[in-house]
Amino acid sequence: MKILLIDSLDEWELWRRDWQSLTEHNVMLSYEWLRAWWAHFGVGHGLHILAVIDEDRLVGFAPWYQHATPLGNQLRYLGSGRVCSDYVTAVATPHLQAEVFVALLAATREAIEQGQFGKEHMGFQLEGAAADDEWLQQLTLATERQRYSQQTQELESSWRIELPECWEAFCKQNLAKSTLRKAKKAKARIASGELCFRQLNRVGDLQEGLDALIRLHQARRSSLGDEGCFADPRFEPFLKQAVEGLLSQQAARFVVCEVEDQIIGVQLQFVSGSSIQMYQSGVDPAFMRLEPGHALVYYSVENAIEEGRSYYDFLRGDEPYKAHWGAQPISLVRRKLIAPNWRAQTVALVERKLHWLKDHSKKLFQPASSNAE
């Protein structure tokens, strides 16, 4: 095995086919997803993918980039930030994982010892990893030996339903009674033709699905007083490029809920191996009486069961409805591995103090609760 530093788009493109085969289990590690992210969020930064090559095949990689700041550079995961990529980690051919991780850790240790990350190296900021991720734990231990310190921040969890073999068995799982009632209502509305569903899963369907998603996602966020992720001008072109690539690989689809040919609800789903991942959704606030959000979940879960999937994954976000549908939380974290130099340690100390002040200011200015009858 040998280590290759991929720091150009041309070099990355050469390994595209192997990359795709390694990431079938998670769309948010796929070439299509990360390449689109880099095109729209990577401006001003530098690719720094550590690849492991064995007999002219890509057998593993750490999907990093050098994130430039006025104070220095951090190694971060591609796909970080606003787009909320989940379960990000180093990737390896399953039967070679131990050897790949050893090679990646050795290359990282050598880069640290020889100053290959540059004089402005501030450490690592690894976002969207599962809290129990094996690669994250090994990298943390390896950098501790190099006198790096660490900070771990819990993010909102992802939420995943383990699917049984049939819908009837799913209904017997630990679901809220109110959720079962909503599922029955959705089933009746679909059976009567009041609600209709379509899947948009071809490249030619991209614009219809994306237009519906933007309109309904933003309408719902606006009704809740939230500007929504599309307020970032980079997000829409990123998502369009990413989903177009994923549709061409049969790894994405839009599921739309309609009333009299009007789309009132939509989910953007990723097909990730044995899982269906619900990345983003939107509903029309004017049709909440029909509960299009719950109808979408009912339809999508039942469809995933019929397809023989093992999981339906709501991904990141602690909205209460996910638990009501029987989903279990998976802890996600942002971990900083802070380089042992005065600049990095000082910045980390200041950030901790500012975070403490922010938290305590919120508590100080919260209105006092009243116990009056």
XYZ file of C-alpha atoms in Angstrom:
373
model
C 0.000 0.000 0.000
C 1.108 3.543 -0.686
C -0.211 6.973 0.247
C -1.155 9.498 -2.422
C -2.002 13.120 -1.672
C -4.835 14.251 -3.947
C -4.664 18.036 -4.114
C -6.065 18.758 -7.580
C -9.379 18.144 -9.309
C -7.681 16.358 -12.205
C -6.042 13.890 -9.821
C -9.318 13.353 -7.970
C -11.167 12.662 -11.230
C -8.720 9.864 -12.074
C -9.932 7.873 -9.072
C -13.635 8.604 -9.513
C -14.745 5.072 -10.370
C -12.979 3.485 -7.398
C -14.281 6.276 -5.146
C -17.857 5.549 -6.216
C -17.554 1.852 -5.428
C -16.171 2.625 -1.959
C -18.984 5.007 -1.002
C -22.156 3.204 -2.074
C -23.140 2.934 1.603
C -23.278 6.715 2.139
C -24.231 9.208 -0.554
C -22.715 12.052 1.481
C -19.268 10.567 0.974
C -19.816 10.025 -2.756
C -17.811 11.737 -5.466
C -20.935 13.483 -6.796
C -21.803 14.973 -3.401
C -18.313 16.070 -2.370
C -17.286 17.293 -5.824
C -20.364 19.538 -5.951
C -19.642 20.760 -2.420
C -16.080 21.615 -3.404
C -17.234 23.550 -6.476
C -19.463 25.843 -4.420
C -18.026 25.873 -0.884
C -14.343 25.164 -1.495
C -13.349 28.507 -3.010
C -10.237 29.865 -1.296
C -9.325 26.548 0.311
C -7.124 23.617 -0.733
C -7.866 19.953 -1.456
C -5.971 17.602 0.843
C -7.347 14.092 0.315
C -5.145 11.316 1.692
C -5.676 8.313 -0.573
C -4.472 4.745 -0.040
C -3.517 2.891 -3.221
C -3.041 -0.871 -3.470
C -2.143 -2.511 -6.779
C -3.263 0.573 -8.701
C -6.656 0.632 -6.976
C -8.029 3.177 -4.540
C -8.772 1.156 -1.405
C -9.329 3.964 1.093
C -9.134 7.674 1.767
C -9.512 10.456 4.308
C -11.725 13.116 2.616
C -9.959 16.216 3.925
C -9.302 19.710 2.726
C -7.245 22.598 4.085
C -9.675 25.208 5.399
C -7.985 28.603 5.277
C -8.764 31.235 7.923
C -7.048 34.547 8.763
C -5.506 32.856 11.811
C -4.314 29.665 10.151
C -5.381 26.464 8.409
C -7.439 23.530 9.669
C -7.881 20.129 8.112
C -11.613 19.554 7.756
C -13.885 17.040 6.097
C -15.167 17.812 2.629
C -18.907 18.404 2.899
C -18.690 20.275 6.215
C -20.796 23.210 7.312
C -24.236 24.287 6.173
C -24.907 21.262 3.963
C -24.914 18.988 7.055
C -23.170 15.893 5.685
C -23.725 13.033 8.145
C -21.640 9.959 9.035
C -18.509 11.487 7.520
C -15.391 9.415 8.113
C -12.380 7.852 6.457
C -13.408 5.159 3.997
C -11.834 1.786 3.283
C -12.516 -1.433 1.432
C -14.146 -3.450 4.252
C -11.680 -6.344 4.385
C -8.731 -3.908 4.277
C -9.994 -1.382 6.825
C -7.392 -2.144 9.493
C -4.482 -1.838 7.053
C -5.916 1.317 5.440
C -6.378 3.046 8.789
C -2.823 2.149 9.813
C -1.515 3.640 6.561
C -3.567 6.830 6.955
C -2.496 7.296 10.573
C 1.166 6.726 9.704
C 0.958 9.300 6.905
C -0.759 11.780 9.223
C 1.859 11.276 11.931
C 4.666 11.770 9.415
C 3.030 14.931 8.065
C 2.755 16.351 11.590
C 6.342 15.487 12.530
C 7.771 16.888 9.299
C 5.589 19.997 9.238
C 3.936 19.014 5.957
C 0.640 20.651 6.967
C 2.398 24.033 6.917
C 3.443 26.650 9.444
C -0.140 27.892 9.769
C -1.478 24.456 10.800
C -4.097 24.823 13.559
C -5.175 21.181 13.755
C -8.298 19.331 12.648
C -12.005 20.137 12.800
C -14.013 17.023 11.998
C -17.752 17.622 11.685
C -20.647 15.247 11.151
C -18.935 12.089 12.409
C -20.779 9.533 14.493
C -19.663 9.852 18.109
C -18.539 6.208 18.135
C -16.842 6.323 14.725
C -13.804 4.032 14.739
C -11.673 6.268 12.519
C -12.401 9.313 14.671
C -11.329 7.449 17.801
C -8.107 6.205 16.222
C -7.188 9.634 14.851
C -7.902 11.241 18.232
C -5.556 8.811 19.996
C -2.864 9.260 17.349
C -2.912 13.057 17.630
C -2.921 12.896 21.436
C 0.476 11.204 21.154
C 1.581 14.262 19.159
C 0.418 16.504 22.056
C -2.756 17.696 20.338
C -5.601 18.603 22.672
C -9.238 18.014 21.818
C -12.659 19.623 22.103
C -15.855 17.745 21.288
C -19.183 19.429 20.627
C -22.366 17.409 20.342
C -24.418 18.209 17.253
C -28.062 17.431 16.712
C -28.474 13.681 16.340
C -29.406 11.806 13.235
C -32.505 9.615 13.627
C -32.920 6.209 12.025
C -35.710 3.635 11.882
C -34.744 -0.020 11.705
C -37.245 -1.527 9.309
C -38.936 -4.920 9.725
C -40.018 -7.155 6.870
C -43.556 -5.800 6.515
C -45.719 -2.790 7.358
C -47.806 -4.758 9.852
C -44.691 -5.603 11.858
C -43.646 -1.961 11.732
C -46.971 -0.906 13.246
C -46.310 -3.228 16.190
C -43.043 -1.464 16.985
C -42.795 1.150 19.707
C -44.731 3.884 17.895
C -46.757 6.651 19.459
C -50.503 5.994 19.249
C -50.983 9.400 17.670
C -48.510 8.429 14.952
C -50.430 5.251 14.157
C -53.591 7.330 13.817
C -51.800 9.693 11.437
C -50.533 6.733 9.405
C -54.058 5.327 9.121
C -55.362 8.722 7.999
C -52.619 8.966 5.385
C -53.381 5.457 4.139
C -57.087 6.304 3.826
C -56.379 9.565 1.990
C -54.139 7.757 -0.474
C -56.676 4.953 -0.976
C -59.450 7.475 -1.658
C -57.326 9.421 -4.125
C -57.376 12.576 -2.015
C -53.575 12.397 -1.840
C -51.418 11.088 -4.676
C -47.706 10.289 -4.709
C -45.061 10.258 -7.422
C -41.350 9.534 -7.481
C -39.084 11.744 -9.573
C -35.956 9.673 -10.125
C -34.620 10.619 -13.556
C -32.152 13.341 -14.460
C -34.904 14.946 -16.530
C -36.998 15.286 -13.356
C -34.373 17.395 -11.592
C -35.842 20.845 -12.157
C -39.409 19.851 -11.244
C -38.263 18.217 -8.028
C -35.856 20.970 -7.079
C -38.383 23.742 -7.755
C -40.941 22.010 -5.535
C -38.384 21.427 -2.794
C -37.180 25.028 -2.721
C -40.705 26.458 -2.790
C -42.100 24.213 -0.064
C -39.010 24.040 2.132
C -38.689 27.802 2.213
C -42.439 28.295 2.708
C -42.402 26.001 5.718
C -39.233 27.529 7.189
C -40.663 31.015 6.696
C -43.856 30.044 8.522
C -41.649 28.980 11.455
C -39.638 32.207 11.398
C -36.496 30.559 9.968
C -34.696 31.818 6.858
C -33.862 28.261 5.711
C -30.697 26.895 4.134
C -31.516 28.266 0.667
C -30.861 31.755 2.019
C -27.174 30.949 1.435
C -26.652 31.752 -2.279
C -24.219 28.842 -2.608
C -26.664 26.194 -1.435
C -29.066 25.955 -4.379
C -26.390 25.598 -7.107
C -24.544 23.096 -4.902
C -27.656 20.986 -4.372
C -28.619 21.122 -8.041
C -25.199 19.892 -9.155
C -25.034 17.205 -6.479
C -28.527 15.828 -7.064
C -28.096 15.834 -10.841
C -25.052 13.612 -10.413
C -26.815 11.381 -7.905
C -29.880 10.987 -10.125
C -27.594 9.777 -12.902
C -26.332 7.099 -10.487
C -29.858 6.141 -9.293
C -28.779 7.335 -5.841
C -31.375 10.089 -5.336
C -35.068 10.714 -5.864
C -37.784 13.209 -5.040
C -40.997 11.872 -3.529
C -43.885 14.301 -4.044
C -47.334 14.424 -2.462
C -50.053 15.975 -4.614
C -53.616 17.231 -4.297
C -55.371 17.648 -7.641
C -52.007 17.763 -9.460
C -50.639 20.411 -7.079
C -47.500 19.431 -5.170
C -48.073 20.115 -1.453
C -45.228 18.068 0.001
C -41.835 16.755 -1.075
C -38.914 14.748 0.249
C -35.440 14.586 -1.262
C -34.222 11.062 -0.566
C -30.855 9.400 -1.037
C -30.503 5.700 -1.794
C -27.512 4.607 0.272
C -27.117 0.848 0.099
C -29.590 -0.692 2.520
C -30.809 2.719 3.720
C -33.143 5.383 2.436
C -31.909 8.733 3.746
C -34.317 11.676 3.879
C -32.061 14.668 3.330
C -34.578 17.490 3.038
C -38.315 18.035 2.861
C -40.953 20.708 2.539
C -44.705 21.047 2.901
C -47.220 23.703 1.935
C -48.410 25.505 5.103
C -51.775 26.108 3.403
C -52.507 22.357 3.393
C -51.504 21.385 6.919
C -55.016 20.037 7.575
C -54.087 17.144 5.264
C -50.879 16.479 7.228
C -48.684 16.134 4.124
C -45.532 15.726 6.234
C -46.835 12.643 8.015
C -48.290 11.318 4.759
C -44.850 11.575 3.160
C -43.259 9.647 6.019
C -45.971 6.967 5.892
C -45.603 6.516 2.144
C -41.806 6.567 2.244
C -41.424 4.122 5.130
C -43.883 1.668 3.600
C -42.147 2.001 0.230
C -38.724 1.419 1.819
C -40.046 -1.753 3.462
C -41.442 -2.968 0.129
C -38.031 -2.324 -1.472
C -36.393 -4.510 1.176
C -34.409 -1.699 2.801
C -33.040 -2.160 6.305
C -33.273 1.463 7.456
C -35.182 4.671 6.886
C -32.933 7.485 8.045
C -34.230 10.983 8.836
C -30.620 12.182 9.135
C -29.665 15.166 11.295
C -32.162 17.180 13.325
C -33.870 16.650 16.682
C -37.456 17.292 15.599
C -39.855 15.397 17.925
C -41.823 13.710 15.121
C -38.866 11.461 14.314
C -39.032 9.683 17.668
C -42.818 9.401 17.271
C -42.189 7.338 14.144
C -39.949 4.966 16.086
C -36.587 6.392 15.013
C -33.613 6.041 17.349
C -30.966 8.767 17.770
C -27.389 8.389 16.557
C -25.030 10.878 18.200
C -23.068 13.140 15.861
C -20.168 15.351 16.890
C -17.833 18.096 15.818
C -14.367 17.306 17.171
C -11.469 19.721 17.163
C -7.970 18.285 17.457
C -5.910 21.320 18.364
C -2.276 21.553 17.312
C 0.280 22.026 20.131
C 1.392 25.516 19.124
C 0.679 28.795 20.886
C -1.492 30.193 18.086
C -3.827 27.204 17.883
C -4.057 26.770 21.653
C -4.739 30.492 22.212
C -7.472 30.586 19.575
C -9.066 27.489 21.102
C -8.984 29.054 24.571
C -10.628 32.257 23.317
C -13.300 30.238 21.480
C -14.084 28.285 24.657
C -14.454 31.512 26.651
C -16.716 33.062 24.012
C -18.838 29.907 23.885
C -19.160 29.963 27.692
C -20.189 33.635 27.652
C -22.750 32.993 24.921
C -24.340 30.125 26.843
C -24.461 32.023 30.118
C -25.811 35.160 28.458
C -28.722 33.140 27.087
C -29.488 31.789 30.550
C -29.138 35.222 32.158
C -31.618 36.883 29.821
C -34.167 34.073 29.686
C -37.492 35.177 31.219
C -38.120 33.691 34.634
C -40.705 30.909 34.653
C -43.843 31.476 36.668
C -45.403 28.917 38.998
C -48.563 30.956 39.495
C -51.805 29.091 39.017
